[in-house]
mmCIF file of C-alpha atoms and ligand atoms in Angstrom:
data_model
loop_
_atom_site.group_PDB
_atom_site.id
_atom_site.type_symbol
_atom_site.label_atom_id
_atom_site.label_comp_id
_atom_site.label_asym_id
_atom_site.label_seq_id
_atom_site.Cartn_x
_atom_site.Cartn_y
_atom_site.Cartn_z
ATOM 1 C CA UNK S 1 83.361 192.048 253.422
ATOM 2 C CA UNK S 2 84.575 189.747 250.663
ATOM 3 C CA UNK S 3 82.009 189.016 247.983
ATOM 4 C CA UNK S 4 81.922 186.832 244.904
ATOM 5 C CA UNK S 5 79.882 188.914 242.471
ATOM 6 C CA UNK S 6 79.552 186.315 239.699
ATOM 7 C CA UNK S 7 77.879 182.999 240.506
ATOM 8 C CA UNK S 8 75.694 180.688 238.361
ATOM 9 C CA UNK S 9 73.221 178.119 239.673
ATOM 10 C CA UNK S 10 71.280 175.248 238.110
ATOM 11 C CA UNK S 11 68.526 177.705 237.196
ATOM 12 C CA UNK S 12 70.836 178.526 234.277
ATOM 13 C CA UNK S 13 73.891 176.467 233.329
ATOM 14 C CA UNK S 14 75.451 176.024 236.761
ATOM 15 C CA UNK S 15 75.574 172.587 238.380
ATOM 16 C CA UNK S 16 74.602 173.465 241.959
ATOM 17 C CA UNK S 17 71.226 174.553 243.280
ATOM 18 C CA UNK S 18 71.184 178.091 244.730
ATOM 19 C CA UNK S 19 71.037 176.689 248.279
ATOM 20 C CA UNK S 20 74.114 174.509 247.627
ATOM 21 C CA UNK S 21 76.002 177.431 246.094
ATOM 22 C CA UNK S 22 75.217 179.546 249.154
ATOM 23 C CA UNK S 23 76.532 176.912 251.593
ATOM 24 C CA UNK S 24 79.639 176.302 249.478
ATOM 25 C CA UNK S 25 80.434 180.035 249.333
ATOM 26 C CA UNK S 26 79.795 180.464 253.066
ATOM 27 C CA UNK S 27 82.125 177.561 253.829
ATOM 28 C CA UNK S 28 84.838 179.183 251.690
ATOM 29 C CA UNK S 29 84.701 182.155 254.051
ATOM 30 C CA UNK S 30 82.919 184.602 251.775
ATOM 31 C CA UNK S 31 80.618 187.193 253.365
ATOM 32 C CA UNK S 32 78.214 187.218 250.479
ATOM 33 C CA UNK S 33 77.705 186.720 246.795
ATOM 34 C CA UNK S 34 75.673 187.837 243.820
ATOM 35 C CA UNK S 35 73.566 185.285 241.975
ATOM 36 C CA UNK S 36 74.107 186.127 238.297
ATOM 37 C CA UNK S 37 72.400 183.442 236.240
ATOM 38 C CA UNK S 38 72.220 183.845 232.469
ATOM 39 C CA UNK S 39 68.920 185.464 231.466
ATOM 40 C CA UNK S 40 66.974 184.247 234.506
ATOM 41 C CA UNK S 41 66.147 185.520 238.003
ATOM 42 C CA UNK S 42 64.704 182.282 239.424
ATOM 43 C CA UNK S 43 67.818 181.388 241.446
ATOM 44 C CA UNK S 44 67.777 184.615 243.463
ATOM 45 C CA UNK S 45 64.897 183.992 245.883
ATOM 46 C CA UNK S 46 65.997 180.448 246.904
ATOM 47 C CA UNK S 47 69.503 181.780 247.568
ATOM 48 C CA UNK S 48 68.119 184.579 249.741
ATOM 49 C CA UNK S 49 66.015 182.068 251.693
ATOM 50 C CA UNK S 50 69.025 179.762 252.184
ATOM 51 C CA UNK S 51 71.192 182.680 253.353
ATOM 52 C CA UNK S 52 68.729 183.409 256.170
ATOM 53 C CA UNK S 53 69.847 180.306 258.049
ATOM 54 C CA UNK S 54 73.453 181.531 258.011
ATOM 55 C CA UNK S 55 75.140 184.193 260.055
ATOM 56 C CA UNK S 56 75.374 187.439 258.088
ATOM 57 C CA UNK S 57 75.686 186.003 254.615
ATOM 58 C CA UNK S 58 74.409 188.510 252.069
ATOM 59 C CA UNK S 59 72.865 187.738 248.676
ATOM 60 C CA UNK S 60 72.911 190.440 246.026
ATOM 61 C CA UNK S 61 70.245 189.914 243.340
ATOM 62 C CA UNK S 62 71.858 189.817 239.910
ATOM 63 C CA UNK S 63 71.606 188.575 236.358
ATOM 64 C CA UNK S 64 73.939 188.110 233.370
ATOM 65 C CA UNK S 65 72.513 189.053 229.976
ATOM 66 C CA UNK S 66 74.142 187.653 226.832
ATOM 67 C CA UNK S 67 74.164 190.314 224.109
ATOM 68 C CA UNK S 68 75.754 190.323 220.675
ATOM 69 C CA UNK S 69 77.559 193.306 219.230
ATOM 70 C CA UNK S 70 79.295 193.300 215.834
ATOM 71 C CA UNK S 71 79.058 189.515 215.768
ATOM 72 C CA UNK S 72 80.735 189.121 219.152
ATOM 73 C CA UNK S 73 79.158 187.883 222.358
ATOM 74 C CA UNK S 74 79.108 190.537 225.093
ATOM 75 C CA UNK S 75 77.897 189.755 228.620
ATOM 76 C CA UNK S 76 76.339 192.439 230.802
ATOM 77 C CA UNK S 77 75.799 191.884 234.516
ATOM 78 C CA UNK S 78 72.926 193.597 236.321
ATOM 79 C CA UNK S 79 73.133 194.045 240.105
ATOM 80 C CA UNK S 80 70.407 195.005 242.601
ATOM 81 C CA UNK S 81 67.796 194.696 239.871
ATOM 82 C CA UNK S 82 64.178 194.673 240.935
ATOM 83 C CA UNK S 83 63.833 190.993 240.060
ATOM 84 C CA UNK S 84 60.146 190.975 240.892
ATOM 85 C CA UNK S 85 59.268 193.673 238.349
ATOM 86 C CA UNK S 86 56.914 192.581 235.575
ATOM 87 C CA UNK S 87 59.276 193.919 232.924
ATOM 88 C CA UNK S 88 62.193 191.761 234.111
ATOM 89 C CA UNK S 89 59.901 188.741 234.462
ATOM 90 C CA UNK S 90 58.429 189.208 230.951
ATOM 91 C CA UNK S 91 61.774 189.716 229.224
ATOM 92 C CA UNK S 92 63.516 186.832 230.988
ATOM 93 C CA UNK S 93 60.538 184.573 230.120
ATOM 94 C CA UNK S 94 60.963 185.490 226.481
ATOM 95 C CA UNK S 95 64.716 184.857 226.629
ATOM 96 C CA UNK S 96 64.228 181.416 228.195
ATOM 97 C CA UNK S 97 61.587 180.431 225.624
ATOM 98 C CA UNK S 98 63.957 181.362 222.834
ATOM 99 C CA UNK S 99 66.700 179.263 224.482
ATOM 100 C CA UNK S 100 64.450 176.190 224.506
ATOM 101 C CA UNK S 101 63.711 176.570 220.774
ATOM 102 C CA UNK S 102 67.378 177.127 220.038
ATOM 103 C CA UNK S 103 68.311 174.031 222.091
ATOM 104 C CA UNK S 104 66.050 171.836 219.940
ATOM 105 C CA UNK S 105 67.467 173.421 216.793
ATOM 106 C CA UNK S 106 71.076 172.753 217.907
ATOM 107 C CA UNK S 107 70.238 169.124 218.726
ATOM 108 C CA UNK S 108 68.681 168.715 215.234
ATOM 109 C CA UNK S 109 71.796 170.158 213.637
ATOM 110 C CA UNK S 110 74.007 167.764 215.600
ATOM 111 C CA UNK S 111 71.743 164.807 214.672
ATOM 112 C CA UNK S 112 72.037 165.797 211.003
ATOM 113 C CA UNK S 113 75.810 165.618 211.418
ATOM 114 C CA UNK S 114 75.404 162.002 212.582
ATOM 115 C CA UNK S 115 75.810 162.775 216.258
ATOM 116 C CA UNK S 116 73.676 160.753 218.588
ATOM 117 C CA UNK S 117 72.241 163.107 221.176
ATOM 118 C CA UNK S 118 68.625 163.723 222.179
ATOM 119 C CA UNK S 119 66.458 166.292 223.892
ATOM 120 C CA UNK S 120 65.408 163.568 226.352
ATOM 121 C CA UNK S 121 69.004 163.040 227.405
ATOM 122 C CA UNK S 122 69.524 166.771 227.910
ATOM 123 C CA UNK S 123 66.237 167.120 229.794
ATOM 124 C CA UNK S 124 67.395 164.457 232.234
ATOM 125 C CA UNK S 125 70.427 166.557 233.120
ATOM 126 C CA UNK S 126 68.393 169.721 233.588
ATOM 127 C CA UNK S 127 67.307 170.645 237.059
ATOM 128 C CA UNK S 128 64.952 173.215 235.651
ATOM 129 C CA UNK S 129 63.489 172.052 232.407
ATOM 130 C CA UNK S 130 62.639 175.480 231.079
ATOM 131 C CA UNK S 131 66.256 176.464 230.484
ATOM 132 C CA UNK S 132 68.770 175.067 228.015
ATOM 133 C CA UNK S 133 72.226 176.534 227.651
ATOM 134 C CA UNK S 134 74.983 175.400 225.345
ATOM 135 C CA UNK S 135 76.951 174.039 228.341
ATOM 136 C CA UNK S 136 74.120 171.499 228.898
ATOM 137 C CA UNK S 137 74.554 170.304 225.319
ATOM 138 C CA UNK S 138 78.337 170.302 225.759
ATOM 139 C CA UNK S 139 78.002 168.071 228.841
ATOM 140 C CA UNK S 140 75.852 165.602 226.856
ATOM 141 C CA UNK S 141 78.460 165.558 224.063
ATOM 142 C CA UNK S 142 81.101 164.680 226.663
ATOM 143 C CA UNK S 143 78.878 161.960 228.169
ATOM 144 C CA UNK S 144 78.343 160.379 224.745
ATOM 145 C CA UNK S 145 82.064 160.414 224.044
ATOM 146 C CA UNK S 146 82.123 162.940 221.194
ATOM 147 C CA UNK S 147 84.417 165.417 222.969
ATOM 148 C CA UNK S 148 86.713 165.402 225.989
ATOM 149 C CA UNK S 149 85.674 168.649 227.622
ATOM 150 C CA UNK S 150 83.364 171.693 227.399
ATOM 151 C CA UNK S 151 85.993 173.798 225.662
ATOM 152 C CA UNK S 152 86.333 171.181 222.924
ATOM 153 C CA UNK S 153 82.544 171.012 222.481
ATOM 154 C CA UNK S 154 82.478 174.766 221.876
ATOM 155 C CA UNK S 155 85.545 174.768 219.639
ATOM 156 C CA UNK S 156 84.250 171.996 217.397
ATOM 157 C CA UNK S 157 80.453 172.412 217.428
ATOM 158 C CA UNK S 158 78.814 175.063 219.563
ATOM 159 C CA UNK S 159 80.706 178.335 219.276
ATOM 160 C CA UNK S 160 79.573 181.176 217.039
ATOM 161 C CA UNK S 161 80.622 180.257 213.486
ATOM 162 C CA UNK S 162 80.855 176.512 214.262
ATOM 163 C CA UNK S 163 78.546 174.001 212.509
ATOM 164 C CA UNK S 164 75.955 173.553 215.273
ATOM 165 C CA UNK S 165 75.696 177.228 216.198
ATOM 166 C CA UNK S 166 72.188 178.669 216.273
ATOM 167 C CA UNK S 167 71.304 182.279 217.120
ATOM 168 C CA UNK S 168 68.612 183.106 219.663
ATOM 169 C CA UNK S 169 66.621 186.130 220.761
ATOM 170 C CA UNK S 170 68.854 188.617 222.545
ATOM 171 C CA UNK S 171 68.750 192.229 223.671
ATOM 172 C CA UNK S 172 71.230 194.773 222.339
ATOM 173 C CA UNK S 173 73.865 196.207 224.698
ATOM 174 C CA UNK S 174 72.007 199.502 224.755
ATOM 175 C CA UNK S 175 68.623 197.919 225.538
ATOM 176 C CA UNK S 176 70.219 195.746 228.235
ATOM 177 C CA UNK S 177 71.864 198.663 230.034
ATOM 178 C CA UNK S 178 68.625 200.658 229.837
ATOM 179 C CA UNK S 179 66.584 197.705 231.107
ATOM 180 C CA UNK S 180 68.939 197.268 234.079
ATOM 181 C CA UNK S 181 68.698 200.979 234.860
ATOM 182 C CA UNK S 182 64.898 200.978 234.578
ATOM 183 C CA UNK S 183 64.931 198.039 236.999
ATOM 184 C CA UNK S 184 66.853 200.191 239.460
ATOM 185 C CA UNK S 185 70.044 198.160 238.961
ATOM 186 C CA UNK S 186 73.711 198.757 238.208
ATOM 187 C CA UNK S 187 75.103 197.530 234.861
ATOM 188 C CA UNK S 188 78.580 195.996 234.703
ATOM 189 C CA UNK S 189 80.485 194.749 231.654
ATOM 190 C CA UNK S 190 81.376 191.099 232.376
ATOM 191 C CA UNK S 191 84.878 189.708 231.677
ATOM 192 C CA UNK S 192 85.875 192.561 229.297
ATOM 193 C CA UNK S 193 89.390 191.134 229.106
ATOM 194 C CA UNK S 194 88.223 188.275 226.886
ATOM 195 C CA UNK S 195 86.562 190.517 224.283
ATOM 196 C CA UNK S 196 88.194 190.168 220.876
ATOM 197 C CA UNK S 197 87.153 193.667 219.804
ATOM 198 C CA UNK S 198 88.520 196.007 222.467
ATOM 199 C CA UNK S 199 86.411 198.867 221.045
ATOM 200 C CA UNK S 200 83.374 197.218 222.620
ATOM 201 C CA UNK S 201 84.583 198.368 226.057
ATOM 202 C CA UNK S 202 84.518 202.032 224.959
ATOM 203 C CA UNK S 203 81.139 201.426 223.317
ATOM 204 C CA UNK S 204 79.685 200.121 226.609
ATOM 205 C CA UNK S 205 81.126 203.087 228.487
ATOM 206 C CA UNK S 206 79.451 205.425 225.978
ATOM 207 C CA UNK S 207 76.182 203.539 226.419
ATOM 208 C CA UNK S 208 76.265 204.267 230.155
ATOM 209 C CA UNK S 209 77.700 201.154 231.786
ATOM 210 C CA UNK S 210 78.275 201.699 235.535
ATOM 211 C CA UNK S 211 81.133 199.304 236.170
ATOM 212 C CA UNK S 212 83.709 196.919 234.723
ATOM 213 C CA UNK S 213 84.427 193.412 235.949
ATOM 214 C CA UNK S 214 88.158 193.420 236.724
ATOM 215 C CA UNK S 215 88.661 190.209 238.704
ATOM 216 C CA UNK S 216 87.721 187.106 236.690
ATOM 217 C CA UNK S 217 89.352 183.664 236.230
ATOM 218 C CA UNK S 218 89.952 184.401 232.550
ATOM 219 C CA UNK S 219 91.706 187.716 233.260
ATOM 220 C CA UNK S 220 95.479 187.922 233.538
ATOM 221 C CA UNK S 221 97.298 190.545 235.618
ATOM 222 C CA UNK S 222 97.461 192.980 232.682
ATOM 223 C CA UNK S 223 93.688 192.674 232.123
ATOM 224 C CA UNK S 224 93.015 193.433 235.785
ATOM 225 C CA UNK S 225 95.305 196.483 235.859
ATOM 226 C CA UNK S 226 93.887 197.735 232.564
ATOM 227 C CA UNK S 227 90.308 197.582 233.872
ATOM 228 C CA UNK S 228 91.237 199.257 237.177
ATOM 229 C CA UNK S 229 92.889 202.147 235.292
ATOM 230 C CA UNK S 230 90.131 202.494 232.732
ATOM 231 C CA UNK S 231 87.459 202.473 235.438
ATOM 232 C CA UNK S 232 89.239 205.189 237.374
ATOM 233 C CA UNK S 233 89.555 207.320 234.230
ATOM 234 C CA UNK S 234 85.823 207.080 233.483
ATOM 235 C CA UNK S 235 84.588 207.173 237.050
ATOM 236 C CA UNK S 236 83.259 203.602 236.964
ATOM 237 C CA UNK S 237 83.503 201.019 239.715
ATOM 238 C CA UNK S 238 85.179 197.635 239.340
ATOM 239 C CA UNK S 239 83.794 194.284 240.417
ATOM 240 C CA UNK S 240 85.009 190.715 240.538
ATOM 241 C CA UNK S 241 83.946 187.135 240.909
ATOM 242 C CA UNK S 242 84.602 183.513 240.060
ATOM 243 C CA UNK S 243 81.970 182.974 237.319
ATOM 244 C CA UNK S 244 81.289 179.795 239.282
ATOM 245 C CA UNK S 245 79.402 177.100 237.355
ATOM 246 C CA UNK S 246 80.258 174.189 239.655
ATOM 247 C CA UNK S 247 82.881 172.716 237.343
ATOM 248 C CA UNK S 248 86.481 172.475 238.483
ATOM 249 C CA UNK S 249 89.384 173.920 236.523
ATOM 250 C CA UNK S 250 92.532 171.796 236.845
ATOM 251 C CA UNK S 251 90.910 169.964 239.738
ATOM 252 C CA UNK S 252 90.196 173.143 241.669
ATOM 253 C CA UNK S 253 86.976 175.048 242.247
ATOM 254 C CA UNK S 254 87.235 178.775 241.454
ATOM 255 C CA UNK S 255 84.765 179.535 244.274
ATOM 256 C CA UNK S 256 86.465 181.489 247.042
ATOM 257 C CA UNK S 257 89.479 182.333 244.877
ATOM 258 C CA UNK S 258 88.050 185.287 242.937
ATOM 259 C CA UNK S 259 86.314 187.993 244.931
ATOM 260 C CA UNK S 260 86.245 191.689 245.723
ATOM 261 C CA UNK S 261 85.947 193.684 248.901
ATOM 262 C CA UNK S 262 82.507 195.252 248.855
ATOM 263 C CA UNK S 263 83.751 198.091 251.059
ATOM 264 C CA UNK S 264 85.753 199.264 248.023
ATOM 265 C CA UNK S 265 82.584 199.850 245.984
ATOM 266 C CA UNK S 266 80.651 202.615 247.694
ATOM 267 C CA UNK S 267 77.797 202.545 245.133
ATOM 268 C CA UNK S 268 77.201 198.873 245.851
ATOM 269 C CA UNK S 269 78.031 198.874 249.572
ATOM 270 C CA UNK S 270 75.376 201.541 250.120
ATOM 271 C CA UNK S 271 72.737 199.165 248.779
ATOM 272 C CA UNK S 272 73.299 195.933 250.695
HETATM 273 P P1 AMP Z 301 74.530 180.141 226.077
HETATM 274 O O1 AMP Z 301 74.144 180.991 227.245
HETATM 275 O O2 AMP Z 301 73.699 178.948 225.966
HETATM 276 O O3 AMP Z 301 74.640 180.918 224.801
HETATM 277 O O4 AMP Z 301 76.006 179.623 226.427
HETATM 278 C C1 AMP Z 301 76.947 180.560 226.850
HETATM 279 C C2 AMP Z 301 77.693 180.020 228.041
HETATM 280 O O5 AMP Z 301 78.479 178.918 227.630
HETATM 281 C C3 AMP Z 301 78.694 181.035 228.585
HETATM 282 O O6 AMP Z 301 78.160 181.863 229.527
HETATM 283 C C4 AMP Z 301 79.763 180.158 229.170
HETATM 284 O O7 AMP Z 301 79.330 179.660 230.414
HETATM 285 C C5 AMP Z 301 79.793 179.020 228.180
HETATM 286 N N1 AMP Z 301 80.721 179.235 227.048
HETATM 287 C C6 AMP Z 301 80.590 180.066 226.008
HETATM 288 N N2 AMP Z 301 81.619 179.982 225.149
HETATM 289 C C7 AMP Z 301 82.434 179.048 225.678
HETATM 290 C C8 AMP Z 301 83.661 178.484 225.255
HETATM 291 N N3 AMP Z 301 84.283 178.868 224.134
HETATM 292 N N4 AMP Z 301 84.209 177.539 226.045
HETATM 293 C C9 AMP Z 301 83.609 177.140 227.170
HETATM 294 N N5 AMP Z 301 82.449 177.633 227.617
HETATM 295 C C10 AMP Z 301 81.868 178.578 226.879
HETATM 296 ZN ZN1 ZN Z 302 77.357 180.098 232.053
HETATM 297 FE FE1 FE Z 303 79.734 185.467 230.927
HETATM 298 FE FE1 FE Z 304 78.944 184.045 233.844
#
């Protein structure tokens, strides 16, 4: 029962459509995966439909909310959320609207810096034109020759504190965890190993997080062991996934390389 519990599609900033992501994951030998797009639930239903044509491939409905705490970005994953609830639909609509406004604002800032990039160009790369993420802008900056890769685009322009950074509407950690719980879901702190302020992990535990993501491409062995220990101490479960966006790292796709055994997570196994 190996599952990738962290997958993005082109309904947020992933490259592949949900159907394509499902077939890719199935062909890697996974038994299932969670669709965890940033701030949107639109990729879930198409993935579920695509999985029906396969033998026993399970889709877990999920989402990844981007919060900010003490000026640091904190990502919270929600699993088994009732993605058809009006509350989830209303809040994710609001988040996507704010992203569109922010996208235009970022492009204006870049233009004012003399960088030639347009909303039209970005729109052409979007599969779903109601969602703009910074990775879309990063890809356009690469295409126009301003940077060599996504990392560079963030380091020079797009990251918090960099000249083209623009804030957007977000939920607090507390509101996010409560929203996930009201939606009948389980809340998991995403890639805690990359947090600069380690106190944020304890804060999330105090706020009632249910699990910690232990397996993640940006986690080293120490991070993984630390999360496993901490989870055991606080009676939380641990998850894992590839944070697949479709891009390759050093020529290799992370899909199929980062996963967990769902049988090890009784709280989640009981719900599939
Ligand atoms: P956004 O959701 O538009 O705020 O963009 C956040 C997304 O951009 C993250 O979920 C990552 O996929 C990506 N990202 C954020 N920071 C970086 C970074 N420093 N380098 C590369 N990708 C990043
Ligand atoms: Zn992303
Ligand atoms: Fe994330
Ligand atoms: Fe992610």
